[in-house]
Amino acid sequence: MKLLAYLPLTLLMLLLAGAIWGKFAPRYDTDSKNPTVEICVATGSKEAILYVLVHGLDAQKEEQQAYWQTIRTLLLRYGDVATLSYPAHTMSNADPDAIAIAISSRVQAQWEQKQYTGVVVVGNSMGALLARKAMLYSAGKTTGQTTQHPAWQGTASPWSTSVKRLILLAGMNRGWDLSGQKPGDMRWYAYGFYALATWYGNLTHHGQLLIGMQTGSPFVADLRLEWMRWTRELKSTRGEPEVVQLLGDIDDLVGPADNEDLRVTGGDNFVWLKVRGTGHADILDMAPPVKDETPTIQNYRYGKFLAAVDQPFAMLKQQSEELPPPRDTDVTQIVFIMHGIRDLGEWSSQFETSLQQQVRNGPPGEKLAIASVRYGYFGMGQFLLRRDREKYVRWFMDQYTETLARYPKATKIHFIGHSNGTYLLTSALHEYKSMQIDHLVLGGSVARKEYDWKEIFSRGQVKQVRNYVAQDDWVVALLPRFFETWPVAWLKNDVGSAGFNGFDAGDSGTGNLAVENVKYISGGHAAFLDQITPIVQFLIPAIGQSPTTPHAIDSVKDRAWNWQILEYYSRYLTWTLWAFLIFMVIWLGARMSWAAGHFSATALLFYVVIVLEVLRWS
C-alpha cells in the first residue's frame, strides 16, 4: 500500500520531466531537419516508365514490407520501380518539408539518369501528402522554399513535369483529425489512443512528423493551397496529372471528405475508387489471384490497384464513386467574416446587403460570395488557453481552403474580423505562408501591437490592412493587454492590444507598410460595427470612388478623458486586476473546501468544475 501512495507523486515527477524535455528538446533535435531518405531502384521489364513508391507510417514492419513487395512485383511488369524510405516510425521528429525535398532530389537524380518518358507516383496514407509535396518542390511551386530550406536546389527540367498519374492508397489529403470531424468508422479506443498519443507527443516532443500531418497543420494546409493553385495553372498549359484515389469504405482515419480538394482541383482528372470491406491499414493487404482457388478480399484489392495502374483513365472514370461537386465559377471576389469570443456572429448579416450592393454598383461581371464562417460559442477560458486558440486557427485554415476550392475563379479575397476572429486571421497569416488576403479589416483586435506586418507584406500575403481602434474598448485594454506587460510578455504569448493601442507598424509607417490604424473611433469592443459604409468602400471601392476613412481622433489632447484613464490603467495596473481575480478564485475555493468539513476534497473538485464552466461560457 505504501508503494501505491507514492504512485501519484511518481507520475507527477515523470510528467514534469517530460514537460521539461519537451520544452528544450527541439534545440537539440538536429536530425529533424536532415532526415535520412533513401531510394532503391529495381529495373523492370519496361524501362520507359518510373514508378515512385512513397510509404506511410511504420513501413519497416515485416508485415508492411510484405505488402509493398507485392506492389513492387506487380509494377515491375510495367517499368522501373523506385522505393523511397524515410524515418516514419511513430516517434519520428523528421521535418515533413525536409523529407519532401529529399524525395524530390532522389527522384530527380534517377529521372535524369535514365530520361524516362513518364513517371507514376504511388503514395500511401501520409506518404500521399509527402509525394504531392515532393512534386510541388520539383515544380518550384511551394511557398518560401528557398529561404526555409536552403538545401533545396531547383532544376530547369523537373521530374514532376513527366508525372502522368498519381495513385493514392488511402491518401490523407486533408490530414488526420480528432477535433470532431473524425471518420464515422473510428472506434472509441482508437480515438482515445490518438488523442493520448498527441498529448504525449506535444508534451515530450516526440512523434512530431505524425503530429505535423494533422488537418490544418502548416504542412498540410500550405500543401492543399499550393496544390490547388498549381493544378489550376497546369489546366491552362499542359494539363494536370491524372489522380486516382483508392479508399476503403470502412477507413477509420480517412473519410470521403478527404477527397474534396482533389475532386475540385482535379475536375475531370480525378477518380475515386471505393474499396469495399477495407480499412485504413488494410488497403495494402493485397495478393494476386491464384488459379482454381476461391477469390479473397486480398484478390479483390489487388484487382482494384491493378486497374488504377493499367486501365485507361476514361475507363476508370466510369467506375468513379463520386462526381466533382458543383463549383461556382462566376464568383470573382470572396469576403470572409469572422466573429469573436462570446459571440455567434449575428452581426455578419449587417455587412452582406451593403457588400452585395457595392458589387452591383461596380464593374459588370463581378460576383461576390460571403463566407461567414462560424466556430460556435468561444468562452473567455478557452481564449486564455493557447492550444484552444491554435485549434481554431487550423479550423479556419481548413475553411479558407474549402472556400477557395468552391470558388476557383475568385481573384480577390477580403476579410472582416472581430475580437478572436482577428487573432485567428493574424495567427494564420504568420503560420501559413500560402494564405493570401487582399484587403483586411480588423475590429476590437486582440493581436499584439508589435505584430510583424513587415514579414507578412514581404511575403506578399496581404495588400492593405485597416485596424479600427476604439477609445472605450476596455475588453482589449484590460485583458489581452495583460499579455504584453512585463514580466508576462516574457512568456511570448501571441495576443495583445492592437484593438486599443493600434499596430506599431501602422503608427510608425516603417517600410511604408499599408497598415492603417483608424484612431480613435467612439464606442467599445464592437465599435467598428458603426463603420459599415467606410468598411465596404475600403474592401470593394466602386468605380471612381476612393476608400473613405471615418472621422477619427488623432491628437492626444482631443482624446476622451476616459480613454486616457483606461490607457494608463492598461499600461501600468492591468496586472493588479488579474492578480485580484486569481486571488479571489483561490480564496473562494479554499473557503468552500474548509466549509465542507469531511467532504472538503469533494467540494474542492466541485468548485474547480464550476470555475472551468464559468470560464468556458463567460
Coordinates of C-alpha atoms in Angstrom, one line a residue:
M1 CA 0.0 0.0 0.0
K2 CA 2.9 2.3 0.7
L3 CA 4.0 1.9 -2.9
L4 CA 0.6 3.0 -4.1
A5 CA 0.9 6.1 -2.0
Y6 CA 4.0 7.1 -4.0
L7 CA 2.4 6.4 -7.4
P8 CA 0.7 9.9 -7.8
L9 CA 4.0 11.6 -6.9
T10 CA 5.9 9.4 -9.3
L11 CA 3.6 10.1 -12.1
L12 CA 3.7 13.8 -11.4
M13 CA 7.5 13.8 -11.5
L14 CA 7.5 11.9 -14.7
L15 CA 5.1 14.4 -16.3
L16 CA 7.4 17.2 -15.0
A17 CA 10.4 15.6 -16.6
G18 CA 8.5 15.1 -19.9
A19 CA 7.4 18.7 -19.9
I20 CA 10.9 20.0 -19.3
W21 CA 12.3 17.7 -22.0
G22 CA 9.5 18.8 -24.4
K23 CA 10.4 22.4 -23.8
F24 CA 14.1 22.1 -24.5
A25 CA 14.3 19.1 -26.8
P26 CA 13.7 21.0 -30.1
R27 CA 17.0 22.9 -29.6
Y28 CA 19.0 19.6 -29.6
D29 CA 17.0 17.7 -32.2
T30 CA 19.5 18.0 -35.0
D31 CA 18.2 15.1 -37.0
S32 CA 14.7 16.5 -37.6
K33 CA 15.9 18.9 -40.3
N34 CA 18.1 16.4 -42.0
P35 CA 16.2 13.1 -42.1
T36 CA 17.7 10.1 -43.9
V37 CA 15.8 9.5 -47.1
E38 CA 17.0 6.6 -49.3
I39 CA 15.9 5.4 -52.7
C40 CA 16.1 1.8 -54.0
V41 CA 15.5 1.3 -57.7
A42 CA 14.6 -2.1 -59.3
T43 CA 14.8 -2.5 -63.0
G44 CA 11.6 -3.7 -64.6
S45 CA 10.8 -5.4 -67.9
K46 CA 10.0 -2.0 -69.5
E47 CA 12.3 0.9 -68.7
A48 CA 10.3 3.8 -70.2
I49 CA 8.2 4.4 -67.0
L50 CA 9.4 5.1 -63.5
Y51 CA 7.1 4.1 -60.6
V52 CA 7.8 6.0 -57.4
L53 CA 6.6 4.4 -54.1
V54 CA 6.2 6.6 -51.0
H55 CA 5.1 4.6 -47.9
G56 CA 3.1 5.7 -44.9
L57 CA 3.6 5.1 -41.2
D58 CA 5.7 2.2 -39.8
A59 CA 6.6 0.8 -43.2
Q60 CA 9.6 -1.0 -41.7
K61 CA 7.4 -3.6 -40.0
E62 CA 7.7 -7.0 -41.5
E63 CA 4.0 -7.2 -42.4
Q64 CA 4.2 -3.8 -44.3
Q65 CA 7.4 -4.9 -46.1
A66 CA 5.5 -8.0 -47.5
Y67 CA 2.6 -5.8 -48.7
W68 CA 5.0 -3.4 -50.5
Q69 CA 6.8 -6.4 -52.1
T70 CA 3.6 -7.5 -53.7
I71 CA 3.1 -4.0 -55.1
R72 CA 6.7 -3.8 -56.4
T73 CA 6.3 -7.2 -58.1
L74 CA 3.2 -6.1 -59.9
L75 CA 4.7 -2.7 -61.0
L76 CA 7.9 -4.3 -62.4
R77 CA 5.9 -5.6 -65.3
Y78 CA 5.4 -2.0 -66.4
G79 CA 8.6 -0.3 -65.7
D80 CA 11.3 0.6 -63.1
V81 CA 10.3 0.9 -59.5
A82 CA 11.9 3.4 -57.1
T83 CA 11.1 2.7 -53.5
L84 CA 11.6 5.6 -51.1
S85 CA 12.3 5.1 -47.4
Y86 CA 12.3 7.8 -44.7
P87 CA 12.0 7.8 -40.9
A88 CA 8.3 7.1 -40.5
H89 CA 8.2 5.4 -37.1
T90 CA 5.6 6.6 -34.6
M91 CA 8.2 8.7 -32.6
S92 CA 9.8 10.3 -35.7
N93 CA 10.5 14.0 -35.4
A94 CA 11.6 14.3 -39.0
D95 CA 10.5 17.6 -40.7
P96 CA 8.0 16.7 -43.5
D97 CA 9.3 19.5 -45.7
A98 CA 12.8 18.2 -45.5
I99 CA 11.5 14.7 -46.3
A100 CA 9.7 16.0 -49.4
I101 CA 12.7 17.9 -50.6
A102 CA 14.9 14.8 -50.2
I103 CA 12.3 12.7 -52.1
S104 CA 12.2 15.2 -54.9
S105 CA 16.0 15.3 -55.1
R106 CA 16.4 11.5 -55.1
V107 CA 13.7 11.0 -57.8
Q108 CA 15.2 13.9 -59.9
A109 CA 18.6 12.1 -59.9
Q110 CA 17.1 8.9 -61.1
W111 CA 15.0 10.6 -63.7
E112 CA 18.0 12.4 -65.1
Q113 CA 20.0 9.2 -65.2
K114 CA 17.6 7.3 -67.5
Q115 CA 15.4 10.0 -69.0
Y116 CA 12.1 8.2 -68.5
T117 CA 9.2 9.1 -70.8
G118 CA 6.8 9.1 -67.8
V119 CA 6.5 8.9 -64.0
V120 CA 3.7 7.3 -62.0
V121 CA 3.7 8.2 -58.2
V122 CA 2.1 5.8 -55.6
G123 CA 1.6 7.3 -52.1
N124 CA 0.1 5.5 -49.1
S125 CA -1.6 7.4 -46.2
M126 CA 0.7 10.2 -45.1
G127 CA 3.0 9.2 -47.9
A128 CA 0.4 10.6 -50.3
L129 CA 0.9 14.1 -48.7
L130 CA 4.7 13.8 -48.9
A131 CA 4.6 12.6 -52.5
R132 CA 2.4 15.6 -53.6
K133 CA 4.7 18.0 -51.7
A134 CA 7.7 16.5 -53.4
M135 CA 6.0 17.2 -56.7
L136 CA 5.4 20.8 -55.7
Y137 CA 9.1 21.2 -54.7
S138 CA 10.1 19.7 -58.0
A139 CA 7.9 22.2 -59.9
G140 CA 9.1 25.1 -57.8
K141 CA 5.5 25.8 -56.6
T142 CA 6.0 25.8 -52.8
T143 CA 5.8 28.9 -50.6
G144 CA 9.2 30.2 -49.4
Q145 CA 11.1 27.0 -50.4
T146 CA 14.4 28.7 -51.0
T147 CA 14.5 30.6 -47.7
Q148 CA 13.0 28.0 -45.4
H149 CA 15.1 25.1 -46.8
P150 CA 18.5 26.2 -48.2
A151 CA 19.3 22.6 -49.1
W152 CA 16.7 22.8 -51.9
Q153 CA 18.2 23.2 -55.4
G154 CA 15.8 24.0 -58.2
T155 CA 16.2 22.4 -61.6
A156 CA 15.4 23.6 -65.1
S157 CA 14.0 20.1 -66.1
P158 CA 12.0 18.9 -63.1
W159 CA 10.7 15.3 -62.9
S160 CA 7.3 16.4 -61.9
T161 CA 6.6 17.6 -65.5
S162 CA 6.7 13.9 -66.5
V163 CA 4.2 12.7 -63.9
K164 CA 1.3 11.0 -65.8
R165 CA -0.7 9.5 -62.9
L166 CA -0.8 9.8 -59.1
I167 CA -2.2 6.8 -57.3
L168 CA -3.2 7.4 -53.7
L169 CA -3.8 4.4 -51.4
A170 CA -6.0 5.8 -48.6
G171 CA -4.2 9.2 -49.1
M172 CA -4.6 11.7 -46.3
N173 CA -5.4 14.6 -48.5
R174 CA -6.6 16.8 -45.6
G175 CA -4.5 15.1 -42.8
W176 CA -5.9 13.2 -39.8
D177 CA -8.3 14.9 -37.4
L178 CA -9.6 14.5 -33.8
S179 CA -11.5 17.7 -33.4
G180 CA -14.9 16.3 -34.0
Q181 CA -14.6 15.6 -37.7
K182 CA -13.2 12.1 -37.4
P183 CA -14.4 9.4 -39.8
G184 CA -17.5 7.6 -38.5
D185 CA -15.8 4.3 -38.5
M186 CA -13.2 5.3 -36.0
R187 CA -13.7 3.2 -32.8
W188 CA -13.7 4.9 -29.4
Y189 CA -10.5 3.2 -28.3
A190 CA -8.7 4.3 -31.5
Y191 CA -9.8 7.9 -30.9
G192 CA -8.6 7.7 -27.3
F193 CA -5.3 6.3 -28.4
Y194 CA -4.6 9.0 -31.0
A195 CA -5.7 11.7 -28.5
L196 CA -3.4 10.4 -25.8
A197 CA -0.5 10.0 -28.3
T198 CA -0.9 13.6 -29.5
W199 CA -0.9 14.8 -25.9
Y200 CA 2.2 12.8 -25.1
G201 CA 3.9 13.8 -28.3
N202 CA 3.3 17.5 -27.6
L203 CA 4.4 17.2 -24.0
T204 CA 7.7 15.3 -24.7
H205 CA 8.4 16.5 -28.3
H206 CA 8.1 13.0 -29.8
G207 CA 6.2 12.0 -33.0
Q208 CA 6.3 15.5 -34.5
L209 CA 6.2 14.0 -38.0
L210 CA 2.8 12.4 -37.4
I211 CA 1.5 15.4 -35.4
G212 CA 2.5 17.6 -38.3
M213 CA 0.2 15.6 -40.6
Q214 CA -2.9 16.8 -38.7
T215 CA -5.7 18.6 -40.5
G216 CA -4.9 22.3 -40.6
S217 CA -1.2 22.0 -39.7
P218 CA 1.1 24.3 -41.6
F219 CA 2.5 21.5 -43.7
V220 CA -1.0 20.1 -44.7
A221 CA -2.7 23.5 -45.2
D222 CA 0.0 25.0 -47.2
L223 CA 0.2 21.9 -49.4
R224 CA -3.5 22.0 -50.1
L225 CA -3.4 25.6 -51.2
E226 CA -0.2 25.1 -53.2
W227 CA -1.6 22.0 -54.9
M228 CA -4.8 23.8 -55.8
R229 CA -3.0 26.7 -57.4
W230 CA -0.5 24.6 -59.2
T231 CA -3.1 22.2 -60.8
R232 CA -5.3 25.1 -61.9
E233 CA -2.2 26.6 -63.5
L234 CA -1.5 23.3 -65.3
K235 CA -5.0 23.2 -66.7
S236 CA -4.3 26.2 -68.8
T237 CA -0.9 24.8 -70.0
R238 CA 0.0 21.2 -70.4
G239 CA -2.8 19.7 -68.3
E240 CA -2.7 18.4 -64.7
P241 CA -1.8 14.7 -63.9
E242 CA -4.4 12.1 -63.5
V243 CA -5.2 11.3 -59.9
V244 CA -6.7 8.0 -58.7
Q245 CA -7.7 7.6 -55.0
L246 CA -8.3 4.1 -53.7
L247 CA -10.1 4.5 -50.4
G248 CA -11.7 1.8 -48.2
D249 CA -15.3 2.1 -47.3
I250 CA -14.6 1.5 -43.6
D251 CA -11.4 3.6 -43.3
D252 CA -11.1 4.8 -39.7
L253 CA -8.7 7.7 -40.5
V254 CA -9.5 9.0 -43.9
G255 CA -13.1 9.9 -44.8
P256 CA -14.8 10.7 -48.1
A257 CA -14.4 14.4 -47.3
D258 CA -10.7 14.0 -47.7
N259 CA -11.2 13.9 -51.4
E260 CA -12.8 17.4 -51.5
D261 CA -9.7 19.3 -52.7
L262 CA -8.7 16.7 -55.3
R263 CA -12.2 16.4 -56.7
V264 CA -12.5 20.1 -57.1
T265 CA -9.0 20.9 -58.4
G266 CA -8.7 17.8 -60.5
G267 CA -12.1 18.0 -62.0
D268 CA -12.2 15.6 -64.9
N269 CA -8.8 14.3 -63.9
F270 CA -9.8 12.8 -60.5
V271 CA -11.2 9.4 -59.9
W272 CA -12.3 7.8 -56.6
L273 CA -12.4 4.0 -56.5
K274 CA -14.1 2.8 -53.3
V275 CA -12.6 -0.4 -52.0
R276 CA -15.3 -2.4 -50.1
G277 CA -14.6 -4.1 -46.8
T278 CA -11.3 -2.3 -46.4
G279 CA -10.0 -0.1 -43.6
H280 CA -7.0 2.2 -43.5
A281 CA -4.4 -0.4 -42.7
D282 CA -6.0 -3.0 -45.0
I283 CA -5.6 -1.0 -48.2
L284 CA -2.1 -2.5 -48.7
D285 CA -3.1 -6.1 -47.9
M286 CA -3.5 -7.4 -51.4
A287 CA -2.5 -10.5 -53.3
P288 CA -2.8 -11.7 -57.0
P289 CA -5.5 -14.3 -57.6
V290 CA -4.5 -18.0 -57.8
K291 CA -5.9 -20.2 -60.5
D292 CA -8.6 -22.6 -59.3
E293 CA -8.8 -21.0 -55.8
T294 CA -11.7 -19.1 -54.4
P295 CA -11.2 -15.3 -54.7
T296 CA -10.4 -13.5 -51.5
I297 CA -10.7 -9.9 -50.3
Q298 CA -6.9 -9.6 -51.0
N299 CA -7.5 -10.6 -54.6
Y300 CA -10.3 -8.0 -54.8
R301 CA -8.0 -5.2 -53.6
Y302 CA -5.3 -6.4 -55.9
G303 CA -7.7 -6.1 -58.8
K304 CA -8.6 -2.5 -57.8
F305 CA -4.9 -1.5 -57.6
L306 CA -4.2 -3.2 -60.9
A307 CA -7.0 -1.2 -62.6
A308 CA -5.6 2.0 -61.1
V309 CA -2.2 1.2 -62.7
D310 CA -3.2 -0.4 -66.0
Q311 CA -6.6 0.9 -67.2
P312 CA -7.1 3.9 -69.4
F313 CA -8.3 6.9 -67.4
A314 CA -11.6 7.0 -69.3
M315 CA -12.5 3.5 -68.1
L316 CA -11.5 4.4 -64.5
K317 CA -13.9 7.5 -64.7
Q318 CA -16.8 5.1 -65.4
Q319 CA -16.0 3.4 -62.1
S320 CA -15.6 6.6 -60.0
E321 CA -17.8 6.7 -56.9
E322 CA -18.5 10.4 -57.0
L323 CA -18.5 13.2 -59.5
P324 CA -16.8 16.5 -58.7
P325 CA -19.1 18.7 -56.5
P326 CA -20.7 21.8 -58.1
R327 CA -18.5 24.9 -58.3
D328 CA -19.5 28.5 -58.8
T329 CA -17.1 29.7 -61.5
D330 CA -18.8 33.1 -61.7
V331 CA -17.6 34.3 -58.2
T332 CA -14.8 36.7 -58.6
Q333 CA -14.5 38.0 -55.0
I334 CA -14.8 36.5 -51.6
V335 CA -15.3 38.2 -48.3
F336 CA -14.6 36.2 -45.1
I337 CA -16.4 37.4 -42.0
M338 CA -15.2 36.0 -38.7
H339 CA -16.8 36.6 -35.3
G340 CA -15.1 36.7 -31.9
I341 CA -15.4 35.2 -28.4
R342 CA -18.8 35.2 -26.6
D343 CA -20.3 35.9 -29.9
L344 CA -22.0 33.8 -32.6
G345 CA -21.5 36.3 -35.4
E346 CA -25.1 37.5 -35.8
W347 CA -23.7 40.9 -36.8
S348 CA -22.3 39.5 -40.0
S349 CA -25.6 39.9 -41.7
Q350 CA -25.2 43.7 -41.4
F351 CA -22.4 43.6 -43.9
E352 CA -24.0 41.3 -46.5
T353 CA -26.5 43.8 -48.0
S354 CA -24.0 46.6 -48.3
L355 CA -21.3 44.4 -49.8
Q356 CA -23.6 42.9 -52.4
Q357 CA -24.9 46.3 -53.3
Q358 CA -21.4 47.7 -53.7
V359 CA -20.5 44.9 -56.1
R360 CA -23.6 45.5 -58.2
N361 CA -22.6 49.2 -58.5
G362 CA -19.1 48.1 -59.6
P363 CA -17.8 46.7 -63.0
P364 CA -20.1 44.3 -64.8
G365 CA -19.4 40.6 -64.5
E366 CA -18.3 40.8 -60.8
K367 CA -19.9 38.3 -58.4
L368 CA -19.3 38.2 -54.6
A369 CA -19.5 35.3 -52.2
I370 CA -19.9 36.0 -48.5
A371 CA -18.1 33.3 -46.4
S372 CA -19.4 33.9 -42.9
V373 CA -17.6 31.0 -41.2
R374 CA -18.5 30.2 -37.6
Y375 CA -16.8 28.2 -35.0
G376 CA -19.5 28.4 -32.4
Y377 CA -19.5 29.9 -28.9
F378 CA -16.0 30.5 -27.6
G379 CA -15.7 31.5 -24.0
M380 CA -13.0 33.5 -22.2
G381 CA -11.5 30.4 -20.6
Q382 CA -10.9 28.8 -24.0
F383 CA -9.4 32.1 -25.3
L384 CA -6.9 32.1 -22.5
L385 CA -5.6 28.7 -23.5
R386 CA -3.2 29.0 -26.4
R387 CA -3.8 25.4 -27.6
D388 CA -7.6 26.0 -27.8
R389 CA -6.9 29.1 -29.9
E390 CA -4.5 27.3 -32.2
K391 CA -7.0 24.5 -32.8
Y392 CA -9.4 27.1 -34.3
V393 CA -6.6 28.6 -36.3
R394 CA -6.2 25.2 -38.0
W395 CA -10.0 25.0 -38.4
F396 CA -10.1 28.4 -40.1
M397 CA -7.3 27.4 -42.5
D398 CA -9.4 24.4 -43.4
Q399 CA -12.4 26.6 -44.1
Y400 CA -10.3 29.0 -46.1
T401 CA -9.1 26.2 -48.3
E402 CA -12.5 24.7 -48.8
T403 CA -14.0 28.1 -49.8
L404 CA -11.3 28.7 -52.4
A405 CA -11.9 25.2 -53.8
R406 CA -15.6 26.1 -54.1
Y407 CA -14.9 29.3 -56.0
P408 CA -12.0 28.5 -58.3
K409 CA -12.2 31.8 -60.3
A410 CA -12.1 34.2 -57.3
T411 CA -9.2 36.5 -57.7
K412 CA -9.8 38.9 -54.8
I413 CA -10.1 37.7 -51.2
H414 CA -11.0 40.0 -48.3
F415 CA -11.5 39.6 -44.6
I416 CA -13.5 41.2 -41.8
G417 CA -12.7 40.1 -38.3
H418 CA -13.7 41.0 -34.8
S419 CA -12.0 40.1 -31.5
N420 CA -10.9 36.4 -31.6
G421 CA -11.5 36.4 -35.3
T422 CA -8.7 38.9 -35.7
Y423 CA -6.4 36.5 -33.7
L424 CA -7.3 33.6 -36.0
L425 CA -6.5 35.6 -39.1
T426 CA -3.2 37.1 -37.9
S427 CA -2.1 33.8 -36.5
A428 CA -2.9 32.0 -39.7
L429 CA -1.0 34.6 -41.8
H430 CA 2.0 34.1 -39.6
E431 CA 1.9 30.2 -39.7
Y432 CA 0.7 29.6 -43.2
K433 CA 2.8 31.3 -45.9
S434 CA 0.4 30.2 -48.6
M435 CA -2.6 32.2 -47.2
Q436 CA -3.3 35.4 -49.2
I437 CA -5.7 38.2 -48.3
D438 CA -6.2 41.4 -50.4
H439 CA -7.9 43.8 -48.0
L440 CA -8.1 43.1 -44.3
V441 CA -10.4 44.8 -41.7
L442 CA -9.9 44.3 -38.0
G443 CA -12.2 45.5 -35.2
G444 CA -11.5 45.0 -31.5
S445 CA -8.3 43.3 -32.5
V446 CA -6.6 41.1 -29.9
A447 CA -3.4 40.7 -31.9
R448 CA -0.2 42.1 -30.5
K449 CA 0.5 45.7 -31.3
E450 CA 4.1 44.6 -32.3
Y451 CA 2.7 42.2 -34.8
D452 CA 5.3 41.7 -37.6
W453 CA 3.4 43.1 -40.6
K454 CA 6.7 43.7 -42.3
E455 CA 7.2 40.0 -42.7
I456 CA 3.7 39.4 -43.9
F457 CA 4.0 42.1 -46.6
S458 CA 7.4 40.9 -47.7
R459 CA 5.8 37.5 -48.5
G460 CA 3.1 39.2 -50.5
Q461 CA 0.3 37.8 -48.3
V462 CA -1.6 41.0 -47.8
K463 CA -2.2 44.2 -49.8
Q464 CA -3.9 46.5 -47.3
V465 CA -4.9 46.5 -43.6
R466 CA -7.3 48.7 -41.7
N467 CA -7.4 48.4 -38.0
Y468 CA -10.3 50.1 -36.1
V469 CA -9.1 51.3 -32.7
A470 CA -11.9 52.1 -30.2
Q471 CA -11.4 54.6 -27.3
D472 CA -13.7 52.7 -24.9
D473 CA -12.6 49.2 -25.6
W474 CA -11.9 48.1 -22.0
V475 CA -12.1 44.4 -23.1
V476 CA -8.9 44.7 -25.1
A477 CA -7.3 47.3 -22.8
L478 CA -7.6 45.1 -19.6
L479 CA -7.5 41.5 -20.8
P480 CA -5.3 40.8 -23.9
R481 CA -3.2 43.9 -23.0
F482 CA -2.1 41.9 -19.8
F483 CA 0.0 39.6 -22.0
E484 CA 2.0 42.5 -23.3
T485 CA 3.0 43.7 -19.8
W486 CA 6.2 42.8 -18.1
P487 CA 7.0 40.1 -16.9
V488 CA 4.1 38.3 -18.6
A489 CA 5.5 39.4 -22.0
W490 CA 8.5 37.1 -21.4
L491 CA 6.1 34.1 -21.9
K492 CA 5.8 35.3 -25.5
N493 CA 2.0 34.9 -25.7
D494 CA 0.6 35.9 -29.1
V495 CA -2.4 38.1 -28.0
G496 CA -2.3 41.8 -27.3
S497 CA -3.8 45.2 -27.5
A498 CA -3.9 46.2 -31.2
G499 CA -7.6 46.9 -30.9
F500 CA -7.0 49.6 -28.2
N501 CA -3.4 50.8 -28.9
G502 CA -3.2 50.2 -32.6
F503 CA -0.4 48.3 -34.5
D504 CA 3.1 49.8 -34.2
A505 CA 3.6 49.2 -37.9
G506 CA 0.6 51.4 -38.7
D507 CA 1.7 54.3 -36.4
S508 CA 5.4 54.3 -37.3
G509 CA 4.9 53.8 -41.0
T510 CA 8.0 51.6 -41.0
G511 CA 8.8 50.4 -44.6
N512 CA 5.7 52.3 -45.9
L513 CA 3.5 49.3 -45.0
A514 CA -0.1 49.6 -46.0
V515 CA -1.3 49.3 -42.4
E516 CA -3.8 51.9 -41.3
N517 CA -4.9 52.4 -37.6
V518 CA -8.2 54.3 -37.5
K519 CA -7.8 56.1 -34.2
Y520 CA -9.9 56.5 -32.1
I521 CA -13.5 55.7 -33.0
S522 CA -16.2 56.3 -30.5
G523 CA -17.5 53.2 -28.7
G524 CA -16.4 49.9 -27.1
H525 CA -15.3 46.5 -28.2
A526 CA -17.7 46.3 -31.1
A527 CA -17.5 50.0 -32.2
F528 CA -16.4 49.1 -35.7
L529 CA -19.9 47.9 -36.5
D530 CA -20.9 51.5 -36.7
Q531 CA -18.4 51.9 -39.6
I532 CA -20.1 49.6 -42.2
T533 CA -20.1 52.1 -45.1
P534 CA -16.4 53.1 -44.9
I535 CA -15.5 49.4 -44.4
V536 CA -17.4 48.3 -47.5
Q537 CA -15.9 51.1 -49.6
F538 CA -12.4 50.1 -48.3
L539 CA -12.9 46.4 -49.3
I540 CA -14.6 47.0 -52.6
P541 CA -14.2 50.5 -54.0
A542 CA -16.8 51.5 -56.6
I543 CA -15.8 52.9 -60.0
G544 CA -14.2 56.3 -59.5
Q545 CA -14.5 56.0 -55.7
S546 CA -11.7 56.3 -53.2
P547 CA -11.8 54.4 -49.9
T548 CA -13.3 56.5 -47.2
T549 CA -11.7 56.8 -43.8
P550 CA -14.2 57.6 -41.0
H551 CA -13.7 60.5 -38.7
A552 CA -11.1 59.6 -36.0
I553 CA -9.5 61.4 -33.1
D554 CA -5.8 61.6 -33.8
S555 CA -4.4 64.2 -31.5
V556 CA -3.6 63.4 -27.9
K557 CA -5.3 66.4 -26.5
D558 CA -8.6 65.6 -28.3
R559 CA -8.8 62.0 -26.9
A560 CA -11.6 61.4 -24.5
W561 CA -10.6 61.6 -20.8
N562 CA -12.0 58.1 -20.3
W563 CA -9.6 56.7 -22.9
Q564 CA -6.6 58.4 -21.2
I565 CA -7.6 56.9 -17.8
L566 CA -8.1 53.5 -19.4
E567 CA -4.8 53.7 -21.2
Y568 CA -3.0 54.5 -18.0
Y569 CA -4.6 51.6 -16.2
S570 CA -3.9 49.3 -19.2
R571 CA -0.2 50.2 -19.3
Y572 CA 0.6 50.2 -15.6
L573 CA -2.1 48.5 -13.5
T574 CA -3.5 45.6 -15.6
W575 CA -1.6 43.1 -13.6
T576 CA -3.3 44.2 -10.4
L577 CA -6.7 43.3 -11.9
W578 CA -5.5 39.8 -12.9
A579 CA -3.8 39.3 -9.5
F580 CA -7.1 40.2 -7.7
L581 CA -9.1 37.9 -9.9
I582 CA -6.7 35.0 -9.3
F583 CA -6.6 35.7 -5.6
M584 CA -10.4 35.7 -5.3
V585 CA -10.7 32.4 -7.2
I586 CA -8.2 30.7 -4.9
W587 CA -9.7 32.3 -1.7
L588 CA -13.2 31.3 -2.6
G589 CA -12.1 27.7 -3.4
A590 CA -10.3 27.5 0.0
R591 CA -13.3 28.7 1.9
M592 CA -15.6 26.2 0.1
S593 CA -13.2 23.4 0.9
W594 CA -12.9 24.4 4.5
A595 CA -16.7 24.8 5.0
A596 CA -17.3 21.3 3.6
G597 CA -15.5 19.6 6.5
H598 CA -15.0 15.9 5.9
F599 CA -16.1 16.4 2.3
S600 CA -13.5 19.1 1.6
A601 CA -11.9 17.2 -1.3
T602 CA -15.2 16.6 -3.0
A603 CA -16.2 20.3 -2.5
L604 CA -12.9 21.5 -4.0
L605 CA -13.4 19.2 -7.0
F606 CA -16.9 20.5 -7.5
Y607 CA -15.6 24.1 -7.2
V608 CA -13.0 23.5 -9.8
V609 CA -15.6 22.2 -12.2
I610 CA -17.8 25.2 -11.6
V611 CA -14.9 27.6 -12.3
L612 CA -14.0 25.8 -15.5
E613 CA -17.6 26.0 -16.7
V614 CA -17.7 29.7 -15.9
L615 CA -14.6 30.3 -17.9
R616 CA -15.9 28.3 -20.7
W617 CA -19.2 30.1 -21.0
S618 CA -18.3 33.6 -19.7

